[in-house]
Every structure is written in C-alpha cells, then in structure tokens.
Coordinates of C-alpha atoms in Angstrom, one line a residue:
Chain O
M1 CA 32.0 -1.3 165.3
T2 CA 33.4 0.6 162.0
Q3 CA 33.6 -1.2 158.7
P4 CA 37.0 -2.5 157.9
T5 CA 38.5 -0.6 154.9
N6 CA 39.3 -1.9 151.9
W7 CA 42.8 -1.2 150.9
L8 CA 42.1 -3.0 147.4
M9 CA 39.5 -0.5 146.0
P10 CA 41.4 2.4 145.1
L11 CA 43.5 -0.4 142.8
A12 CA 40.4 -1.7 141.0
I13 CA 41.6 -0.6 137.6
S14 CA 39.2 -0.3 134.4
I15 CA 40.9 0.9 131.5
D16 CA 38.9 1.5 128.1
W17 CA 41.5 -1.1 126.0
W18 CA 38.7 -0.3 123.4
A19 CA 39.4 3.4 123.1
L20 CA 43.1 2.7 123.1
L21 CA 42.9 0.3 120.5
Q22 CA 40.8 2.6 118.3
V23 CA 43.3 5.3 118.6
A24 CA 46.4 3.4 118.0
V25 CA 44.6 2.2 114.5
V26 CA 43.2 5.8 113.7
T27 CA 46.6 7.2 114.5
V28 CA 48.5 4.5 112.1
V29 CA 45.8 4.6 109.2
A30 CA 45.7 8.4 109.3
S31 CA 48.9 8.9 109.0
A32 CA 50.2 6.3 106.5
A33 CA 47.1 7.7 104.7
I34 CA 48.5 11.2 104.4
A35 CA 52.1 10.1 103.6
T36 CA 51.1 8.0 100.8
L37 CA 48.6 10.8 99.2
M38 CA 51.4 13.5 99.6
S39 CA 54.0 10.9 98.2
L40 CA 51.7 9.9 95.5
A41 CA 51.0 13.7 94.8
N42 CA 54.9 14.5 94.4
W43 CA 55.5 11.4 92.0
F44 CA 52.5 12.3 89.8
F45 CA 54.1 16.3 90.0
T46 CA 57.5 15.1 89.1
P47 CA 58.1 15.1 85.1
R48 CA 58.5 11.6 83.3
G49 CA 61.6 11.1 80.9
E50 CA 63.2 14.3 79.0
A51 CA 60.2 16.8 80.1
D52 CA 60.6 19.9 81.8
K53 CA 57.0 19.6 83.3
P54 CA 54.6 17.2 84.1
S55 CA 52.0 16.2 81.7
R56 CA 48.2 17.3 82.3
P57 CA 46.9 14.4 83.7
R58 CA 50.0 14.0 86.1
E59 CA 49.2 17.3 87.6
V60 CA 45.3 17.1 87.8
A61 CA 46.3 13.5 89.7
G62 CA 48.7 15.2 91.6
S63 CA 46.6 18.1 92.8
I64 CA 44.0 15.4 93.4
M65 CA 46.2 13.6 95.7
I66 CA 46.8 17.1 97.6
G67 CA 43.1 18.3 97.7
L68 CA 42.3 14.4 99.3
T69 CA 45.1 15.1 101.9
A70 CA 43.6 18.6 102.4
L71 CA 40.0 17.3 103.3
I72 CA 41.6 14.9 105.8
V73 CA 43.4 18.0 107.2
L74 CA 40.3 19.9 107.4
Y75 CA 38.1 16.7 109.3
G76 CA 40.7 16.9 111.8
L77 CA 39.9 20.6 112.2
Y78 CA 36.3 19.5 112.2
L79 CA 36.8 17.0 114.9
L80 CA 39.1 19.5 117.1
I81 CA 36.5 22.5 116.9
P82 CA 33.7 21.0 119.5
Y83 CA 31.2 23.9 118.0
F84 CA 31.1 21.8 114.9
H85 CA 30.2 18.5 116.0
H86 CA 28.3 18.7 119.3
Chain G
M1 CA 44.0 32.3 155.6
S2 CA 41.0 34.7 154.1
P3 CA 39.4 33.5 150.8
E4 CA 40.0 37.4 149.6
V5 CA 43.4 37.2 149.9
I6 CA 44.3 33.4 148.6
V7 CA 42.4 33.6 145.7
P8 CA 44.0 36.4 143.5
I9 CA 47.4 35.0 144.8
V10 CA 46.5 31.5 143.6
I11 CA 45.0 33.2 140.2
I12 CA 48.6 34.8 139.5
I13 CA 50.3 31.5 140.3
A14 CA 47.8 29.5 138.0
L15 CA 48.5 32.0 135.4
V16 CA 52.3 31.5 136.1
F17 CA 52.1 27.9 135.7
D18 CA 49.7 28.6 132.2
F19 CA 52.8 30.5 131.2
T20 CA 55.8 27.9 131.9
N21 CA 53.3 25.5 130.4
G22 CA 53.1 27.6 127.1
F23 CA 56.8 27.8 126.9
H24 CA 57.4 24.3 128.2
D25 CA 55.5 22.9 124.9
S26 CA 55.9 25.3 122.1
A27 CA 58.2 23.2 121.0
N28 CA 55.7 20.4 120.8
A29 CA 54.2 22.0 117.9
M30 CA 57.1 23.8 116.2
A31 CA 60.3 22.0 117.0
T32 CA 60.6 19.9 113.9
S33 CA 59.6 22.7 111.8
V34 CA 62.2 24.9 113.2
A35 CA 64.8 22.6 112.8
T36 CA 63.5 21.5 109.1
G37 CA 63.6 25.1 108.3
A38 CA 60.0 25.1 107.4
F39 CA 59.5 28.4 109.8
K40 CA 61.9 30.7 110.8
P41 CA 62.2 30.4 114.6
K42 CA 60.3 33.5 115.8
V43 CA 57.6 33.5 112.9
A44 CA 57.2 29.5 114.3
V45 CA 56.7 30.6 117.7
A46 CA 54.3 33.6 116.9
L47 CA 52.2 31.3 115.0
A48 CA 52.1 28.7 117.7
A49 CA 50.9 31.5 120.0
V50 CA 48.6 32.6 118.2
M51 CA 47.2 28.7 117.7
N52 CA 47.5 28.6 121.4
L53 CA 45.1 31.6 121.9
I54 CA 42.6 30.8 119.1
G55 CA 42.7 27.1 120.6
A56 CA 41.8 28.3 124.5
F57 CA 39.1 30.0 123.2
L58 CA 37.3 27.3 121.3
S59 CA 35.9 25.3 124.5
T60 CA 35.8 25.2 127.9
E61 CA 34.7 21.6 128.3
V62 CA 38.1 20.6 129.6
A63 CA 38.0 22.9 132.3
K64 CA 35.1 22.1 133.7
T65 CA 37.2 19.4 135.6
I66 CA 40.5 19.5 136.3
S67 CA 41.6 16.6 138.4
S68 CA 39.7 14.1 136.0
G69 CA 39.0 12.0 139.3
I70 CA 42.5 11.5 139.8
V71 CA 41.9 12.7 143.1
D72 CA 39.0 13.3 145.4
D73 CA 37.7 16.9 143.8
S74 CA 35.6 17.7 147.6
L75 CA 39.5 17.7 149.4
V76 CA 40.9 20.2 147.4
S77 CA 41.0 23.6 149.0
P78 CA 42.5 26.8 147.6
E79 CA 45.7 25.9 149.5
T80 CA 46.4 22.3 147.8
V81 CA 45.7 23.9 144.3
F82 CA 48.5 26.4 145.2
A83 CA 50.6 23.9 146.6
A84 CA 49.8 21.9 143.2
L85 CA 50.4 24.9 141.0
V86 CA 54.3 25.5 143.0
G87 CA 55.3 21.8 142.5
A88 CA 54.4 21.8 138.7
I89 CA 56.0 25.0 138.2
I90 CA 59.2 23.9 139.8
W91 CA 59.5 20.8 138.0
N92 CA 58.5 22.7 134.5
L93 CA 61.3 24.9 135.2
V94 CA 63.9 22.4 136.1
T95 CA 62.9 20.2 133.0
W96 CA 63.2 23.1 131.0
L97 CA 67.1 24.2 132.6
F98 CA 67.8 20.9 131.0
G99 CA 65.8 21.1 128.0
L100 CA 64.2 17.7 128.6
P101 CA 60.5 17.4 126.9
S102 CA 58.6 16.2 129.9
S103 CA 54.5 16.3 130.2
S104 CA 53.0 19.7 131.8
S105 CA 49.9 17.7 132.2
H106 CA 51.9 15.2 134.3
A107 CA 53.6 17.3 136.4
I108 CA 50.5 19.2 137.5
F109 CA 48.5 15.5 138.3
G110 CA 51.9 14.6 140.0
A111 CA 51.9 17.5 142.4
L112 CA 48.0 17.6 143.0
I113 CA 48.6 13.7 144.2
G114 CA 51.2 15.0 146.4
A115 CA 49.3 18.0 147.7
V116 CA 46.2 15.6 148.5
L117 CA 48.4 12.7 149.7
V118 CA 49.7 15.1 152.3
Q119 CA 46.4 16.8 153.1
A120 CA 43.8 13.8 153.3
G121 CA 45.7 10.6 153.2
I122 CA 45.8 7.9 150.7
N123 CA 41.9 7.6 150.6
G124 CA 41.9 10.6 148.5
V125 CA 44.0 9.8 145.6
H126 CA 42.4 7.2 143.2
F127 CA 45.0 5.5 142.3
S128 CA 43.3 3.2 139.9
V129 CA 42.6 6.4 137.7
I130 CA 46.2 7.1 137.9
V131 CA 47.1 4.1 136.3
S132 CA 44.3 4.2 133.3
K133 CA 44.9 8.1 132.6
I134 CA 48.5 8.7 133.6
L135 CA 50.5 5.4 133.3
L136 CA 49.1 3.8 130.4
P137 CA 48.7 6.9 128.1
A138 CA 52.1 7.7 129.3
L139 CA 53.3 4.2 127.8
V140 CA 51.0 4.2 124.6
A141 CA 51.3 7.7 123.4
P142 CA 55.1 7.4 122.3
L143 CA 55.1 3.8 121.2
V144 CA 51.7 5.0 118.7
A145 CA 53.1 7.9 117.7
G146 CA 56.3 6.3 116.9
L147 CA 54.8 3.9 114.8
A148 CA 53.0 5.9 113.0
S149 CA 56.1 8.6 112.2
F150 CA 58.0 5.1 111.5
I151 CA 55.2 4.0 109.2
G152 CA 54.9 7.8 107.2
T153 CA 58.5 8.2 106.9
K154 CA 59.0 5.0 105.3
I155 CA 56.4 6.0 102.8
A156 CA 57.6 9.5 102.4
Y157 CA 61.2 8.7 101.6
H158 CA 59.9 5.9 99.0
G159 CA 58.1 8.5 97.3
E160 CA 60.7 11.2 97.8
H161 CA 63.2 8.6 96.2
N162 CA 61.0 8.4 93.3
A163 CA 60.2 12.2 93.0
P164 CA 62.7 14.3 94.3
K165 CA 62.0 17.4 92.3
G166 CA 60.1 20.0 94.3
A167 CA 59.1 17.2 96.9
K168 CA 60.8 18.9 99.8
R169 CA 58.7 22.1 99.1
R170 CA 55.3 20.1 99.2
Y171 CA 56.6 18.4 102.3
R172 CA 57.2 21.8 104.2
M173 CA 54.3 23.0 103.3
G174 CA 52.4 19.9 105.0
Q175 CA 54.5 19.9 107.8
R176 CA 53.5 23.9 108.8
V177 CA 49.8 22.9 108.4
S178 CA 50.2 19.9 110.6
S179 CA 52.0 21.9 113.2
L180 CA 49.5 24.5 113.3
L181 CA 47.0 21.8 114.1
V182 CA 49.4 20.4 116.5
G183 CA 49.4 23.9 118.0
L184 CA 45.7 24.5 118.0
A185 CA 45.1 21.2 119.6
H186 CA 47.5 22.3 122.2
G187 CA 45.7 25.5 123.2
T188 CA 42.2 23.6 123.1
S189 CA 43.6 20.8 125.9
D190 CA 46.2 22.8 128.3
G191 CA 44.9 26.5 127.9
Q192 CA 41.7 24.8 129.4
K193 CA 43.6 23.0 132.0
T194 CA 44.5 26.5 133.7
M195 CA 40.9 27.4 133.5
G196 CA 39.6 24.5 135.5
I197 CA 42.2 25.3 137.8
I198 CA 41.3 28.6 138.5
T199 CA 37.7 27.8 138.1
L200 CA 38.3 24.8 141.0
V201 CA 39.6 27.7 143.4
L202 CA 37.3 30.3 142.7
V203 CA 34.3 27.4 143.5
A204 CA 36.2 26.0 146.6
A205 CA 37.0 29.8 148.1
T206 CA 33.2 30.7 147.4
L207 CA 32.0 27.7 149.5
T208 CA 34.1 28.6 152.1
L209 CA 33.2 32.8 152.0
Q210 CA 29.7 31.1 152.0
E211 CA 29.8 29.2 155.2
K212 CA 30.0 32.2 157.2
D213 CA 28.2 34.7 155.3
P214 CA 25.5 32.8 153.2
G215 CA 24.7 35.9 150.8
A216 CA 28.5 36.9 150.3
Q217 CA 29.6 38.1 146.5
T218 CA 32.9 39.4 145.4
W219 CA 34.0 39.7 141.9
W220 CA 35.6 36.5 141.8
T221 CA 32.1 34.0 143.5
Q222 CA 31.5 31.6 141.3
A223 CA 28.9 28.9 141.7
P224 CA 29.5 25.0 141.6
D225 CA 29.2 23.5 137.9
T226 CA 29.2 26.6 135.9
A227 CA 31.5 27.4 132.8
P228 CA 34.3 29.4 133.9
H229 CA 34.3 33.8 133.7
W230 CA 34.8 35.5 130.7
W231 CA 38.0 37.3 132.5
V232 CA 39.4 33.7 133.8
I233 CA 39.1 32.6 129.7
L234 CA 40.6 35.5 128.4
L235 CA 43.5 35.1 131.1
A236 CA 44.4 31.7 130.5
G237 CA 44.3 32.3 126.9
F238 CA 46.6 34.9 126.8
A239 CA 49.0 33.6 129.5
I240 CA 49.8 30.0 127.4
A241 CA 50.1 32.2 124.5
L242 CA 52.7 34.7 125.8
G243 CA 54.3 31.8 127.2
T244 CA 54.4 30.0 123.8
Y245 CA 55.6 32.9 122.3
S246 CA 58.5 33.3 124.9
G247 CA 60.2 30.4 122.9
G248 CA 61.2 27.7 125.3
W249 CA 64.1 27.7 123.0
R250 CA 66.1 24.9 125.3
I251 CA 63.5 22.0 124.6
M252 CA 62.8 23.0 121.0
R253 CA 66.9 22.3 120.9
T254 CA 66.2 19.1 122.3
M255 CA 63.2 18.0 120.3
G256 CA 64.5 19.5 117.1
K257 CA 68.1 18.7 117.1
G258 CA 69.0 16.7 119.8
M259 CA 66.7 13.4 119.3
A260 CA 67.2 13.0 115.4
D261 CA 68.9 14.8 112.8
I262 CA 65.4 15.2 110.7
E263 CA 64.9 16.4 107.1
S264 CA 61.5 17.9 105.6
P265 CA 60.0 14.6 104.7
Q266 CA 60.8 13.3 108.2
G267 CA 59.3 16.5 109.8
F268 CA 56.1 16.1 107.7
A269 CA 56.0 12.4 108.9
A270 CA 56.4 13.1 112.3
E271 CA 54.0 16.4 112.3
T272 CA 51.1 14.3 110.7
A273 CA 51.6 11.3 113.3
S274 CA 51.3 13.4 116.1
M275 CA 48.6 15.6 114.7
S276 CA 46.6 12.2 113.8
A277 CA 47.4 10.9 117.6
I278 CA 46.5 14.0 119.3
L279 CA 43.1 14.1 117.2
A280 CA 42.2 10.6 117.6
S281 CA 42.9 10.5 121.7
S282 CA 41.2 13.5 122.3
H283 CA 38.0 12.7 120.0
L284 CA 37.6 9.2 121.2
G285 CA 38.2 10.0 125.3
F286 CA 41.7 8.7 125.6
G287 CA 44.0 11.6 126.5
L288 CA 47.4 11.5 125.2
S289 CA 50.0 13.9 126.7
T290 CA 51.4 16.3 123.5
T291 CA 54.8 16.2 125.0
H292 CA 54.8 12.1 124.9
V293 CA 53.2 12.3 121.2
V294 CA 55.5 14.5 119.6
S295 CA 58.6 12.9 121.2
G296 CA 57.5 9.7 119.8
A297 CA 57.2 10.8 116.6
I298 CA 60.4 12.1 116.4
M299 CA 62.1 9.3 117.6
G300 CA 60.1 6.8 115.1
T301 CA 60.8 9.1 112.5
G302 CA 64.5 9.1 113.2
V303 CA 64.5 5.3 113.5
A304 CA 63.0 4.8 110.1
R305 CA 65.8 6.7 108.3
T306 CA 68.7 6.1 110.1
P307 CA 68.7 4.3 113.3
K308 CA 72.1 4.9 114.0
D309 CA 72.0 8.9 113.9
V310 CA 69.4 8.6 116.6
H311 CA 70.6 10.3 119.8
W312 CA 69.8 7.7 122.2
S313 CA 71.3 9.0 125.0
T314 CA 69.3 12.3 124.7
A315 CA 66.2 9.7 124.3
G316 CA 67.4 7.9 127.7
R317 CA 67.7 11.3 129.6
M318 CA 64.2 12.3 128.4
L319 CA 62.8 8.9 129.6
I320 CA 64.1 9.5 132.7
A321 CA 62.5 12.8 133.0
W322 CA 59.3 11.0 132.2
V323 CA 59.4 8.5 134.8
L324 CA 60.5 11.1 137.2
T325 CA 57.8 13.6 136.8
L326 CA 55.1 12.3 138.5
P327 CA 57.0 11.4 141.8
A328 CA 59.2 14.6 141.7
A329 CA 56.0 16.9 141.1
A330 CA 54.1 14.8 143.8
L331 CA 57.3 15.4 146.3
V332 CA 57.4 19.1 145.6
G333 CA 53.7 19.5 145.5
G334 CA 53.4 17.3 148.9
L335 CA 56.3 19.6 150.5
A336 CA 54.4 22.8 149.2
S337 CA 50.8 21.3 150.8
W338 CA 52.2 20.6 154.1
L339 CA 53.9 24.0 154.4
A340 CA 51.0 25.7 153.0
H341 CA 48.6 24.3 155.4
M342 CA 50.4 25.6 158.1
G343 CA 48.8 28.9 158.3
V344 CA 50.3 32.1 156.6
G345 CA 54.1 32.0 157.7
G346 CA 53.8 28.3 155.5
F347 CA 52.1 30.0 152.7
V348 CA 54.4 32.9 152.7
A349 CA 57.8 30.4 152.7
V350 CA 56.4 28.4 149.8
L351 CA 55.9 31.4 148.0
L352 CA 59.4 32.2 148.6
V353 CA 60.9 28.9 147.7
L354 CA 59.0 29.4 144.3
V355 CA 60.2 32.9 143.6
L356 CA 64.4 31.9 144.8
A357 CA 63.9 28.4 142.8
A358 CA 62.6 30.4 139.5
V359 CA 65.4 33.4 140.1
A360 CA 68.2 30.8 140.4
I361 CA 66.9 28.6 137.2
K362 CA 67.0 31.7 135.4
I363 CA 70.4 32.6 136.6
I364 CA 71.8 29.0 135.7
A365 CA 70.1 28.7 132.5
S366 CA 71.3 32.4 131.4
R367 CA 75.1 30.9 131.6
N368 CA 74.0 29.0 128.4
H369 CA 71.7 31.0 127.0
V370 CA 69.8 29.4 124.0
S371 CA 67.3 31.5 121.8
A372 CA 65.8 31.9 118.4
E373 CA 69.2 32.7 116.8
N374 CA 71.0 29.9 118.2
V375 CA 68.4 27.3 118.6
N376 CA 69.8 25.0 115.8
D377 CA 73.3 25.3 116.3
A378 CA 74.0 22.2 118.7
S379 CA 72.1 19.2 120.0
E380 CA 72.5 19.3 123.1
V381 CA 71.3 21.7 125.8
K382 CA 74.4 22.2 128.1
V383 CA 73.8 23.5 132.2
L384 CA 77.0 25.2 133.1
A385 CA 78.0 24.8 136.9
K386 CA 80.5 27.9 136.2
A387 CA 79.8 31.3 134.0
A388 CA 80.2 31.0 130.3
I389 CA 83.6 32.0 129.0
S390 CA 83.3 34.1 125.7
P391 CA 85.4 36.4 124.0
E392 CA 82.8 39.3 124.8
T393 CA 82.2 38.7 128.2
H394 CA 85.7 37.4 129.7
P395 CA 88.4 38.7 127.2
I396 CA 91.4 36.4 126.6
P397 CA 94.6 37.9 125.7
N398 CA 95.3 35.1 123.4
P399 CA 95.9 35.6 119.8
F400 CA 94.3 32.0 118.9
V401 CA 91.1 32.9 120.5
A402 CA 91.1 37.0 119.3
N403 CA 91.9 35.4 115.7
L404 CA 89.2 33.1 115.4
P405 CA 86.8 33.6 112.6
E406 CA 83.9 35.3 113.4
K407 CA 81.4 32.4 112.7
L408 CA 83.5 30.1 115.3
V409 CA 83.4 32.6 118.4
D410 CA 79.8 33.3 117.9
H411 CA 79.3 29.5 118.2
P412 CA 77.6 28.8 121.4
M413 CA 79.9 26.0 121.6
A414 CA 82.9 28.6 121.9
T415 CA 81.6 29.7 124.7
T416 CA 82.4 26.5 126.8
P417 CA 85.7 26.4 128.3
L418 CA 86.5 22.9 126.7
V419 CA 86.1 24.1 123.6
L420 CA 88.0 27.3 123.7
T421 CA 91.1 25.2 125.1
R422 CA 90.9 23.0 122.4
L423 CA 90.7 26.1 119.9
K424 CA 93.8 27.4 121.4
R425 CA 96.1 25.8 119.4
P426 CA 94.6 25.2 115.9
K427 CA 96.6 23.2 113.3
H428 CA 96.5 25.5 110.7
T429 CA 98.5 28.3 112.3
H430 CA 101.2 26.5 113.0
K431 CA 101.3 25.5 109.0
K432 CA 100.5 29.2 108.0
R433 CA 103.6 30.0 110.6
S434 CA 106.0 27.3 109.0
S435 CA 105.4 28.6 105.7
R436 CA 106.2 32.2 106.8
V437 CA 109.3 31.9 109.2
G438 CA 110.2 28.6 108.9
A439 CA 109.9 25.2 111.0
A440 CA 112.4 26.6 113.5
S441 CA 110.8 30.0 114.6
N442 CA 107.6 27.6 114.7
K443 CA 109.4 25.5 116.9
R444 CA 110.6 28.4 119.1
Y445 CA 107.0 29.9 119.2
S446 CA 105.4 26.6 120.5
S447 CA 107.9 26.1 123.3
R448 CA 107.6 29.8 124.3
R449 CA 103.9 29.6 124.1
W450 CA 103.5 26.0 126.0
R451 CA 105.9 27.6 128.8
R452 CA 104.1 30.5 129.4
R453 CA 101.1 28.2 130.0

C-alpha cells in the first residue's frame, strides 16, 4: 500500500521574522542617520548672520558630519564585498 | 535533444536574459540621479554598467544556487531552464514596453515555477519557499524602503529649509555615491543569477552526457557543487553591463519622472534608503528585490514632500505589474516548457516565438522612442497602436505645425496625434493675425480653414 501524499507539506511555511525585523530596523535607522548627518553638515556649512562663509569651527563640524557619512557608506561597501568579511 | 546542441543555445538565451535584466534594472540605480540631474543620462548608464560589471566579479556565492529552494533542483533539465528563460525574457520585454519597473528575479522565478509545474507537477514546487522568499519580501521591500525614504526626506527637507545654500550640491554628491553603491549591489546579486543559471544547465547536461559515456568531457562539462567556469563569469558580467549601458530609458522615465516629481534632497533620501535596504537585506539573508526597494523608496520620498504630486495612477499600474509578474511569467514558462519537452520541433517553435515576440515589441516600442535625449521630457511612457506622426516622418502641409517652435516639434508629446490636433489652432496665431489684418480677415481665414477640414 502506498503512503498517502501529505498535500499540506508544501505549505508548511517557515519565515525568518527575526531577519525581517532586523532588515526593517537597520534600513530605517541607517537611512535616517545618513540623512541627519547630511542635514547637520548642511546646517554647519551655512554662514550665520551677515557672514559670507561659515566660521572655522562650523566648517570643522560640517566636515566631521560629512566624514561620518562617508564612514557609514564605507561600512556599506565593506558589507557588500564578501572578500572583506568571509 | 542532445546536450551538445542544447547547451550552447541555452547559454546564449541565458546571456540574452542577462542583457534584458541589465537594461530593465539600470533604472534602479540611476533613475533618480538622472531625474534630478546628478548625472547626465549617458554618464549615469555608463557608470551603472561599470558598477554592475565590477559587482558581477566580486563573488560567485549566489551563483551556486539559482532556484533558492523554490523548485526541486533535481528536476531541472536544460529544457526547463530554457523554457524559464524564455518566459522571463518575454515578461521583461513586455514590462519594458509599458515602462513598468517589475522584478527580473520574480520573472525568472515565476517562469521556472511554471516550467517545473508543467514538467513535474505540484510536488516539484516548494510553495512555502515561494511565500517566504518571494511573496513576503515583495510586500515588505517597498514598505520598508518607503518608510526609510519618507523619514530621510523629512529630515533632509528640515535641514535644507535651515541651510539652503550649497545644500543641493552636497545632496547631489551623496546621491551619486548612493546610486553607484546600488549599481554595485545589483551587479553582485543579478550578475551572479545568470552565472547560476548557466552553471545549473552545464551540470545537468554533464550528468546527462556522462550517463551515456561516463568519461565524456567537453569544453562545457562541469561537476556538481563547483564554482562557475571563468568564461561563464566573464560572459555574464559583460552581458549585464552591456544591458545596463543600453539604458532601459522607458523604465527610467517611469521611475525618475512618472511616480513623483523629485528634487535633489529627495533623490538623496530615496537612494540612501534603497542602498540601506539592499545592503541590510543581502547581509542579513533576507533577499529583497532591487526594483521593489527602489520603487518603494521613490514613492516614500514623493509622499513625504507633496503627497498630492505623487502619480498614483502610475503606482497603480506598477502594482498590477508586480502582482502579475509571477503568474504571467509562470504561464509563459509553463507553455514554453510544455512545447520544449515535445522534441526538436517544440524547442524550435519556442525559440521562434521568442524571436517574433522580441521583434514585435521592438517595433511597437520604436513608435514612441524613449532615449537619453528625451528621458526627462515626460512622465509617462506611451505605447502607440499606430505609427507616430511627426513633422519629420510624416510631413503635414499645415502652416501651424510647420511654424511650431523648434522646441515643441522636438518634444515627444508633439509626436502623438492628439497633441498635434491641439496644436493646429494655437491662440497666439489668431491674435497675431488679428493685429495684422484685422478681425474680419481673421474671421474669413478661420472659416476657410475649418471648411477645409
């Protein structure tokens, strides 16, 4: 006698909800962080009052923000290239 | 059909699919950059092509498994892969014709499911994997990317409001970097997909060949669980790069201008959200379609700035295309599989259908040509049933059309019959004539003109 086929077997769904949550949180946090850093950089680079160009401390702060953004992007590049982390 | 004959044909068809994948998805990386002027159109596609080429060479891990457990790999024969490729190519071309960004991965998976269903029945397909690896990510990708893009846009516009000077330039720079990374990620995932397809065919054909003659070796034979041949990596990399360079301007128009009117900060937010989603998903093992991610991000940024300016009709059409991709590609893949397994005649018939479909789609697309020159001129991709009428191709002895300003004649909208009808009686011509020869003459002129019609 042959074994009856279990038709429900192909529908036994296993979803990695933890990975899904991680992807959602990392995506939102990373893009918000980059946007915030860029906005801060723009704010620092903008001259205040009647000045033609931003003050030295503001320029340094703006450059730091851009540098931090670049670091996040470089980390993304690191993740993208398996050679670096495998 | 003998493996020696079928293998080269399937390799060529796989490379054609890779090419269509390239031009279908080049918009993913570059649409917003082209729309906001961060890159000139031709520079954008050239850079995207280079990034895709580099991406294709970075890793071959994805290439080791093409079906990702969606179908039973042991049931896949060269004919099945051929049928799946035909289904995916036809769906890619149809959606390209309508300028609809749909997932190439979903097209190949759908066609593969259809081909295996016809060949092996319901037991050959793993429906649980379809839900967890295709349907759920298709729902999640646009929502997550859209939310990230929405928040990014709100932040970027808050910042820009406070610091408008020089901000655009910096956002454009950020957008350029993000879009290049999206291009690289696309090459890494999609370039390898074709390598995987070709490798799968080579392994299946080698097993068939060695069943008859155990020691048989040819230029393409490949043992199971081995990395792709160097020439497979090279061919797949160049095919996707060439496809990307050829543009896919119709889809780029939809993504860049058709969904929402975007500015530099929005482009930056959308590209950053897309980049974050793609990197996070590929690293954490929850694959998301690049097309769904980028489309969701563009919608998110549009809603964040001015929701009423979002073109919901285009979004609706795109959604329909997404829903239809899997069943439509499965239907074509299934039909092709049924024919291809009937012998040489069926195989040739499928090949002929593919060629005829491609030629027909190309002819219809050429009636309303979208290129690097006019990609940003309109927000909609039109598919015209009749040949377009333009002063160059169909000279009309009409003084009003002949006297159109050069800018209007070159405009793609001026090639549609509807627009030409509207342009036949511009108001300023009446005024000009009235001022020159008087109202009575103008009246006579008008009535004569309308009688002539």
